[in-house]
Coordinates of C-alpha atoms in Angstrom, one line a residue:
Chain A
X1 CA -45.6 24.9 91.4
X2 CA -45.0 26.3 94.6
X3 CA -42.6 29.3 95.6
X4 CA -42.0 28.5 99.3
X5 CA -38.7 29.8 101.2
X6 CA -37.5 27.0 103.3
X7 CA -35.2 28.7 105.4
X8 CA -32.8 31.1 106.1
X9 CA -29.1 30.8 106.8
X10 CA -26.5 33.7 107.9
X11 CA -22.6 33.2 108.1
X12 CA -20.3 35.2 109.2
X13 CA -16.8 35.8 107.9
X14 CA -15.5 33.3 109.5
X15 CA -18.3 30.6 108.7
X16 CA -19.8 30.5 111.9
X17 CA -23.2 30.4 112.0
X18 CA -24.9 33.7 113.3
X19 CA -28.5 33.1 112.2
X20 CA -30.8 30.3 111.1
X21 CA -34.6 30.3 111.0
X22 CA -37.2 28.0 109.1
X23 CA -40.4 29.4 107.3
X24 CA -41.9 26.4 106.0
X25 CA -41.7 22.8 106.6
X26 CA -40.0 20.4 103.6
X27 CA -36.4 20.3 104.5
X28 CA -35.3 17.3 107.0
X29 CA -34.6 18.4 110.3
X30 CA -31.2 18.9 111.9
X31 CA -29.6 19.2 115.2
X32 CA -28.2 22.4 116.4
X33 CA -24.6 20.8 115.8
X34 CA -25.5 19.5 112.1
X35 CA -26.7 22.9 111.5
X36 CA -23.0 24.2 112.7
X37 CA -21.0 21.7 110.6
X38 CA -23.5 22.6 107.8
X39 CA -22.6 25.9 108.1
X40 CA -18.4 25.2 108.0
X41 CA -19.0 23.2 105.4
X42 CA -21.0 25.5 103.1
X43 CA -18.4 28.5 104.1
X44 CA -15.8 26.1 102.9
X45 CA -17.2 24.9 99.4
X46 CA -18.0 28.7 99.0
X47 CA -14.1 29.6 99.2
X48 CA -13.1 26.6 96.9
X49 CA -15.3 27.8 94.0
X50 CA -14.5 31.0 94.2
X51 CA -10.6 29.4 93.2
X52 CA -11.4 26.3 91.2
X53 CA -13.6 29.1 88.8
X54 CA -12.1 29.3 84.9
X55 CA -13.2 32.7 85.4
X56 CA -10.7 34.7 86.9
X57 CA -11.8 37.0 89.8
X58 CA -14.9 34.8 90.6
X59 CA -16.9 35.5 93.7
X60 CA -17.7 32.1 94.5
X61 CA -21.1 29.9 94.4
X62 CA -23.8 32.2 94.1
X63 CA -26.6 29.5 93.3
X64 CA -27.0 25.6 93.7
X65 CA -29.6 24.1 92.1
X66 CA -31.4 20.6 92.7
X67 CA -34.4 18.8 92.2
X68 CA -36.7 19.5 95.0
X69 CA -34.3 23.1 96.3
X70 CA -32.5 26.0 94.8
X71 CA -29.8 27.5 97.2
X72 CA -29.2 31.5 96.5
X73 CA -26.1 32.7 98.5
X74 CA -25.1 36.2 98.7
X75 CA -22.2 37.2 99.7
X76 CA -21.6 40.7 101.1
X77 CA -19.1 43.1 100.8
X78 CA -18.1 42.4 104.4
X79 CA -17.9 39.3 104.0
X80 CA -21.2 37.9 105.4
X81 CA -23.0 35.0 103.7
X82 CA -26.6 35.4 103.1
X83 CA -28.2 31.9 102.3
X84 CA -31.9 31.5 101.3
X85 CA -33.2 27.8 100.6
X86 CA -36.3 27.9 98.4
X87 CA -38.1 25.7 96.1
X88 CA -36.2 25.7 92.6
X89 CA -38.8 27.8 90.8
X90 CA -38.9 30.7 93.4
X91 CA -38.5 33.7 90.9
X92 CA -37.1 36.0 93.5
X93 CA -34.6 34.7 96.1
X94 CA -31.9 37.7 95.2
X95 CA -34.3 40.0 96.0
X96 CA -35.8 38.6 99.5
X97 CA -32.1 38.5 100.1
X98 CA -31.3 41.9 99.5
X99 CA -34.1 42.6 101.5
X100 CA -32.8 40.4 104.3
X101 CA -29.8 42.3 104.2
X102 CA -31.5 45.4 105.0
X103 CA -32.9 44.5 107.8
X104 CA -29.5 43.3 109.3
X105 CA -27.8 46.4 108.5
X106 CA -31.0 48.4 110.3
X107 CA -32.0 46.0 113.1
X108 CA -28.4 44.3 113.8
X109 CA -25.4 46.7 113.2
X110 CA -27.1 49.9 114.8
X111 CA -27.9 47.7 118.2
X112 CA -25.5 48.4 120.6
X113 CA -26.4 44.9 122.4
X114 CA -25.0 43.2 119.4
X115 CA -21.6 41.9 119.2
X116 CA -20.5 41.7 115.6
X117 CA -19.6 37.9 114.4
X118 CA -21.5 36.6 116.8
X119 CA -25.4 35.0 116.5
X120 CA -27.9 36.7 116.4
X121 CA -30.0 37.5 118.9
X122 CA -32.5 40.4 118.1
X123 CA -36.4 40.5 118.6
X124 CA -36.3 43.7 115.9
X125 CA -34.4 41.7 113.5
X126 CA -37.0 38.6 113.6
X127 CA -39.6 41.0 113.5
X128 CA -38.2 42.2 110.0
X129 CA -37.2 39.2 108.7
X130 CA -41.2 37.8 108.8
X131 CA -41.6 40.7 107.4
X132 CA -39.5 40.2 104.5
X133 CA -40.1 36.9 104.1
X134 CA -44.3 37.0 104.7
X135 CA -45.2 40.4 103.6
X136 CA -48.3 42.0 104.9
X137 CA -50.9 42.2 102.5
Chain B
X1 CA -6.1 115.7 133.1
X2 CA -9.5 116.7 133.0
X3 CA -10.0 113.9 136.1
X4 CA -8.3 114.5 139.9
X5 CA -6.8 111.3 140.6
X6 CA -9.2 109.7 143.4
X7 CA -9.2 109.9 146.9
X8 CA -7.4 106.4 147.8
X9 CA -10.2 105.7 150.5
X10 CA -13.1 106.5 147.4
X11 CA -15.1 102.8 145.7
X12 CA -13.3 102.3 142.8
X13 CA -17.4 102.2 141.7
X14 CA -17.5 106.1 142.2
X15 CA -14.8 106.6 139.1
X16 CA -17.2 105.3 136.1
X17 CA -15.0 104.1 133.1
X18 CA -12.9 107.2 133.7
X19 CA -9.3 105.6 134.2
X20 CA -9.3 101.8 133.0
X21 CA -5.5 102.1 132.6
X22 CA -5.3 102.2 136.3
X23 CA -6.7 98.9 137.0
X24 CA -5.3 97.4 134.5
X25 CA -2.2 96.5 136.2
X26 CA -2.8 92.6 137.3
X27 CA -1.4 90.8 134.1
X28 CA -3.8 88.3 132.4
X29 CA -2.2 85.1 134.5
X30 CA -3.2 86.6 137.8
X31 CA -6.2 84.3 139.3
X32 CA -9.2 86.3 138.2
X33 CA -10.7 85.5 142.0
X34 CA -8.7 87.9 144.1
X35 CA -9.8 90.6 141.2
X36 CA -13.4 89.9 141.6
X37 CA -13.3 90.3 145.3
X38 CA -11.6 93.6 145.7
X39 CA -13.5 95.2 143.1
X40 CA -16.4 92.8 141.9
X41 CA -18.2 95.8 139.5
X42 CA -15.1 97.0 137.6
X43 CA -14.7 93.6 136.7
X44 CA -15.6 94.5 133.2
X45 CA -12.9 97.4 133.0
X46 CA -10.2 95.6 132.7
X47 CA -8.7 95.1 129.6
X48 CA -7.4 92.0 129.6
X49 CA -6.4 90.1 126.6
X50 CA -8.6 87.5 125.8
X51 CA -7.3 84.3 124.1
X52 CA -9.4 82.8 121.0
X53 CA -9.1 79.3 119.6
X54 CA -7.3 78.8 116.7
X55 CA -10.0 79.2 113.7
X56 CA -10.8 76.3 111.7
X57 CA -10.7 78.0 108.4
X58 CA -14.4 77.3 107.8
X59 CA -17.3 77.9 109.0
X60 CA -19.2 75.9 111.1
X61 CA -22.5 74.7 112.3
X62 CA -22.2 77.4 115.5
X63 CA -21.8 80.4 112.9
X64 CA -24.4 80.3 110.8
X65 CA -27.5 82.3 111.4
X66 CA -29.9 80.7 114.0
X67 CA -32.8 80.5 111.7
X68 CA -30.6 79.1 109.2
X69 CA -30.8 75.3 110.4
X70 CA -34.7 75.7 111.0
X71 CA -36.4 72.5 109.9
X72 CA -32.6 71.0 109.0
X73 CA -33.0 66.8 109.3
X74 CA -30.4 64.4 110.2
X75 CA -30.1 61.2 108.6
X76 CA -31.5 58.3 110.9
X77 CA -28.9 56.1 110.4
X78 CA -26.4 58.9 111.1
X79 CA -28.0 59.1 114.7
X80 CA -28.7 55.1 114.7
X81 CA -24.8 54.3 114.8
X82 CA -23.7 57.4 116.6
X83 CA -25.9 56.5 119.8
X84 CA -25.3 52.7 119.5
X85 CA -21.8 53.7 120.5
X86 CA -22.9 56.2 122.8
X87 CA -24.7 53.1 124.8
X88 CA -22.6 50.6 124.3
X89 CA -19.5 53.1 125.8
X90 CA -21.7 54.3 128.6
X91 CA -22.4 50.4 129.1
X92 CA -19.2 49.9 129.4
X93 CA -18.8 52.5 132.3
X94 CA -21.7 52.3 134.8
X95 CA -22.9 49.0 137.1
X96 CA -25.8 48.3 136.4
X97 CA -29.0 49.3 135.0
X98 CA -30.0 52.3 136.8
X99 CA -27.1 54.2 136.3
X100 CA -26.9 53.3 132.9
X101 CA -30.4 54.9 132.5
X102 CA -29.4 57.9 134.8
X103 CA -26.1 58.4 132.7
X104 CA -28.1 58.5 129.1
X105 CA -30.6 61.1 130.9
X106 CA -28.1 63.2 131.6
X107 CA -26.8 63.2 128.0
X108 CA -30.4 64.5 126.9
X109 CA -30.7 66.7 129.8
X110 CA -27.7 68.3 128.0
X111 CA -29.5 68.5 124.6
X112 CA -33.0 69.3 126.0
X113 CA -31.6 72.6 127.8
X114 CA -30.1 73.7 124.7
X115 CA -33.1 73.2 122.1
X116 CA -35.0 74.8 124.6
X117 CA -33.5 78.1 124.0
X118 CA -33.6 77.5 120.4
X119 CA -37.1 76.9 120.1
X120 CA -38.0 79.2 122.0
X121 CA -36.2 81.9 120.2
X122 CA -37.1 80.6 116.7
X123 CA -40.7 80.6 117.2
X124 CA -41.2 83.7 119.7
X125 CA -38.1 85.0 119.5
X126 CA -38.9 87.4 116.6
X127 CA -42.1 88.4 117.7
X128 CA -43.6 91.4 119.3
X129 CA -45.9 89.9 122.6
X130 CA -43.5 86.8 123.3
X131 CA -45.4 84.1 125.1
X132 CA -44.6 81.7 127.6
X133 CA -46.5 78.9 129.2
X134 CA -47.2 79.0 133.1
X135 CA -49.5 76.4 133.3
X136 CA -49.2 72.6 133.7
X137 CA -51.5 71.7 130.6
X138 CA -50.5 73.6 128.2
X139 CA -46.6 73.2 128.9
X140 CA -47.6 69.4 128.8
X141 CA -49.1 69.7 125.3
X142 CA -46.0 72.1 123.9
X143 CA -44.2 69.1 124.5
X144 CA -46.5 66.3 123.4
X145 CA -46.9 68.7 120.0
X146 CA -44.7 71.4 119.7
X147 CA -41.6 69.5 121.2
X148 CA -42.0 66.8 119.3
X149 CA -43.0 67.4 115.9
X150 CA -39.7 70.0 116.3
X151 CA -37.3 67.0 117.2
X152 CA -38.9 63.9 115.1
X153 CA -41.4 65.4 112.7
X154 CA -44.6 63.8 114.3
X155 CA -46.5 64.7 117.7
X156 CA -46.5 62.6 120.1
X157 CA -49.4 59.6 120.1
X158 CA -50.5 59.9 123.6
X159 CA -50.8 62.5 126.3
X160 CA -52.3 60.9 129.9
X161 CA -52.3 61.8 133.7
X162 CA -52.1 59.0 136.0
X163 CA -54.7 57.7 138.2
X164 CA -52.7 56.6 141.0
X165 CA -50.8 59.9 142.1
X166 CA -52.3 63.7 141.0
X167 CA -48.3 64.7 140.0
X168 CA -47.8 62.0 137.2
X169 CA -48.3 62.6 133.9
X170 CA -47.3 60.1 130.9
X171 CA -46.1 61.0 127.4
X172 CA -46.4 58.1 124.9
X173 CA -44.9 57.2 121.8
X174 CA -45.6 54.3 119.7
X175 CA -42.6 54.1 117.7
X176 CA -39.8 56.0 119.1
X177 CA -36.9 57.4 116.0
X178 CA -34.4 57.7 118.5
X179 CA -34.2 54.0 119.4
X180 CA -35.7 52.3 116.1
X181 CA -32.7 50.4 115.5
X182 CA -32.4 49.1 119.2
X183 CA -33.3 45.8 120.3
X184 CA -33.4 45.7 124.3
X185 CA -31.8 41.5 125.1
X186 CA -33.9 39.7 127.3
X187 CA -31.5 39.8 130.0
X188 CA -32.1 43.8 130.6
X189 CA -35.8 43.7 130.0
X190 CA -36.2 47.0 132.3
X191 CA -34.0 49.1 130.2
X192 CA -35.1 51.7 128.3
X193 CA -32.8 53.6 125.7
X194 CA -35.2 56.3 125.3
X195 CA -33.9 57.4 128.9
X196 CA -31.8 59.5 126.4
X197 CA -35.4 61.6 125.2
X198 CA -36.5 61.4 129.1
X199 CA -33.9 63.4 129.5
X200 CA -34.7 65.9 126.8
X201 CA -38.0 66.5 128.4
X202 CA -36.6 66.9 132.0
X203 CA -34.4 69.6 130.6
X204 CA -36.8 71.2 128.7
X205 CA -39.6 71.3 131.9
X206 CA -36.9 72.9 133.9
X207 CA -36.1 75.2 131.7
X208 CA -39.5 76.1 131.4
X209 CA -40.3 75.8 135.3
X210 CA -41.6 72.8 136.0
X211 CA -39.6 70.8 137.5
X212 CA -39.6 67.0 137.5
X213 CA -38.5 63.7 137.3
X214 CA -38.5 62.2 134.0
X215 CA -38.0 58.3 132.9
X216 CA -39.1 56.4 130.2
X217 CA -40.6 52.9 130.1
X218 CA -41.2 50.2 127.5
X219 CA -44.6 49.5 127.7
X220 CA -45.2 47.4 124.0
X221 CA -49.0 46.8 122.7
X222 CA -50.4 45.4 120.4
X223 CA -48.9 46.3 116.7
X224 CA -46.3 48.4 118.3
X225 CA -43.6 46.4 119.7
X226 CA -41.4 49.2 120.5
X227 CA -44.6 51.6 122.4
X228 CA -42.4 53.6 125.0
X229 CA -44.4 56.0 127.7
X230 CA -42.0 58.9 129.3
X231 CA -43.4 59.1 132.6
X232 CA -42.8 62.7 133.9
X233 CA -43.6 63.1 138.3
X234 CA -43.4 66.7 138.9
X235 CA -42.0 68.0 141.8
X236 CA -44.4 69.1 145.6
X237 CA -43.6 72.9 144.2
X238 CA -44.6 72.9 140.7
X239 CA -47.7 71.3 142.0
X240 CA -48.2 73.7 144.8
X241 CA -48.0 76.6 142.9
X242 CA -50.2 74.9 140.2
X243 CA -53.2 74.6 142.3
X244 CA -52.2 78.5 143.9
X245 CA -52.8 79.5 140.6
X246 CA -56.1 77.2 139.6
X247 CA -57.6 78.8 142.9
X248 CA -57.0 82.2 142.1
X249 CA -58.3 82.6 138.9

């Protein structure tokens, strides 16, 4: 079985979509303005489960998992979702995410050409993002 | 009194420290100009009261011993957010790219004449036979070694001289701390952050002598995306008096 990452999403607090990149082909392909609506939708479902949990002080959906993807989301303190689509037997989606996360705080939040909540536009931060995601050998 | 009183028409000058009480008579708010003109030497006589700032109840960075700090670090990511803002206020202040290049190397020109003195004094300052570099090839490599590994632990990677004119010289560094975090958007693809450590060099030629005109360029190869070369173009004196000097040895 194969442990591909699909793709990565990044949504701001507002559930705008700041960042969205594919590593592998497998997922179907969508227009820029699916990939928006996507995005709303995703920050929207995220906010419901956090309320409709049985578990008081829930965070909200942290993994969904189907038959051909698993989809890791990690919220940050801040407020920022980190979304990583893989195949369902990846072993270490938290992790690349934290990684991800990382690199946005080093490549992103210390460039003074970046304006927060907005997408994200940053040859450093794609450079450490392959990184992350295909590490040298 | 052991002293005459002097002769009205006699230079204050002539009187040593003999009667400071005399001259003391302008109070402290009198404009210290019209002092220094009448009598420029006793200047140092007078005893007037000099204010001090309110302490701060601690001590602070500019009280400790000066070879107290040596080899201090700062955190990266301390600097990393600190200069973002300093660009992105300057940014917000100049017209265009030039001036916001000029403005940053003015900020390191402020640093660069400072740490001058300070590494100077921690590494000679102590000693009995302090030296000092005349020459343009060895001042070039104090800062492509010395300089550097002082400021970001690591010599610089490259030390050239340009082919085109005899007064250029180029510093290069593949991966530049200052800037690390600091991704340059399309639209401003002739700016270069590391004007900031241009800057630091220009002040730090100067104070040594050598006086020239310092900028820095992104110039990225191969494996090292953020490759940055401080060109430094010295001025007509510094290479006058260089080739004086090659001449007459």
């Amino acid at each position: 079985m194969s442990n591909t990452v699909f793709s990565l999403w990044i949504l701001n607090k507002a559930g705008g979509l700041m960042y969205n990149r594919t590593f592998s082909e497998g997922l179907a392909q969508l227009t820029s303005n699916e990939q928006l609506v996507l995005a709303g939708t995703l920050h929207g479902i995220h906010a419901i489960t956090a309320r409709i949990s049985p578990v008081p002080r829930s965070s909200g959906l942290e993994v969904i998992e189907a038959e051909s993807f698993k989809m890791t989301v990690f919220l940050t303190a801040t407020g920022n979702k980190f979304v990583l689509i893989t195949t369902p037997s990846h072993p270490s989606a938290e992790l690349l995410l934290q990684r991800a996360y990382e690199a946005y705080a080093d490549t992103v939040m210390k460039n003074p050409f970046h304006t927060p909540e907005m997408p994200i536009r940053s040859e450093g931060f794609d450079l450490r993002i392959a990184q992350v995601m295909h590490p040298p050998k | 009194m052991a002293h005459p009183a002097p002769h009205p028409r006699t230079s204050l000058l002539s009187t040593g420290s003999s009667r400071p009480s005399s001259i003391a008579s302008p109070p402290p708010t009198s404009p210290p100009s019209s002092i220094r003109e009448r009598h420029p030497s006793t200047l140092s006589q007078l005893s007037v009261p000099l204010r001090r700032a309110p302490s701060l109840g601690y001590p602070t960075n500019l009280d400790r011993p000066l070879n107290r700090l040596k080899g201090a670090e700062v955190a990266l990511g301390a600097w990393a957010f600190l200069y973002a803002e300093i660009v992105a206020y300057s940014q917000a202040r100049v017209d265009g790219i030039a001036e916001l290049e000029r403005k940053l190397n003015t900020l390191g020109h402020r640093v660069g004449a400072r740490y001058l003195e300070l590494l100077v004094f921690r590494s000679e300052g102590m000693s009995k036979a302090p030296k000092r570099e005349t020459r343009l090839l060895p001042v070039l490599h104090f800062i492509h070694t010395t300089l550097w590994k002082a400021l970001f632990n690591k010599p610089a990677d490259a030390l050239e001289k340009s082919r085109e004119a005899a007064d250029e010289y180029m510093i290069s560094d593949n991966t530049p701390p200052l800037t690390r975090s600091i991704s340059i958007p399309s639209d401003l693809s002739s700016l270069s952050c590391e004007a900031f450590t241009a800057g630091i060099v220009e002040a730090v030629l100067d104070g040594l002598g050598f006086p020239a005109r310092v900028t820095a360029h992104s110039v990225p190869a191969p494996g090292y995306p953020q490759r940055t070369t401080i060109l430094v173009k010295f001025n007509e004196g510094v290479m006058e008096r260089e080739e004086a000097l090659g001449q007459g040895r």
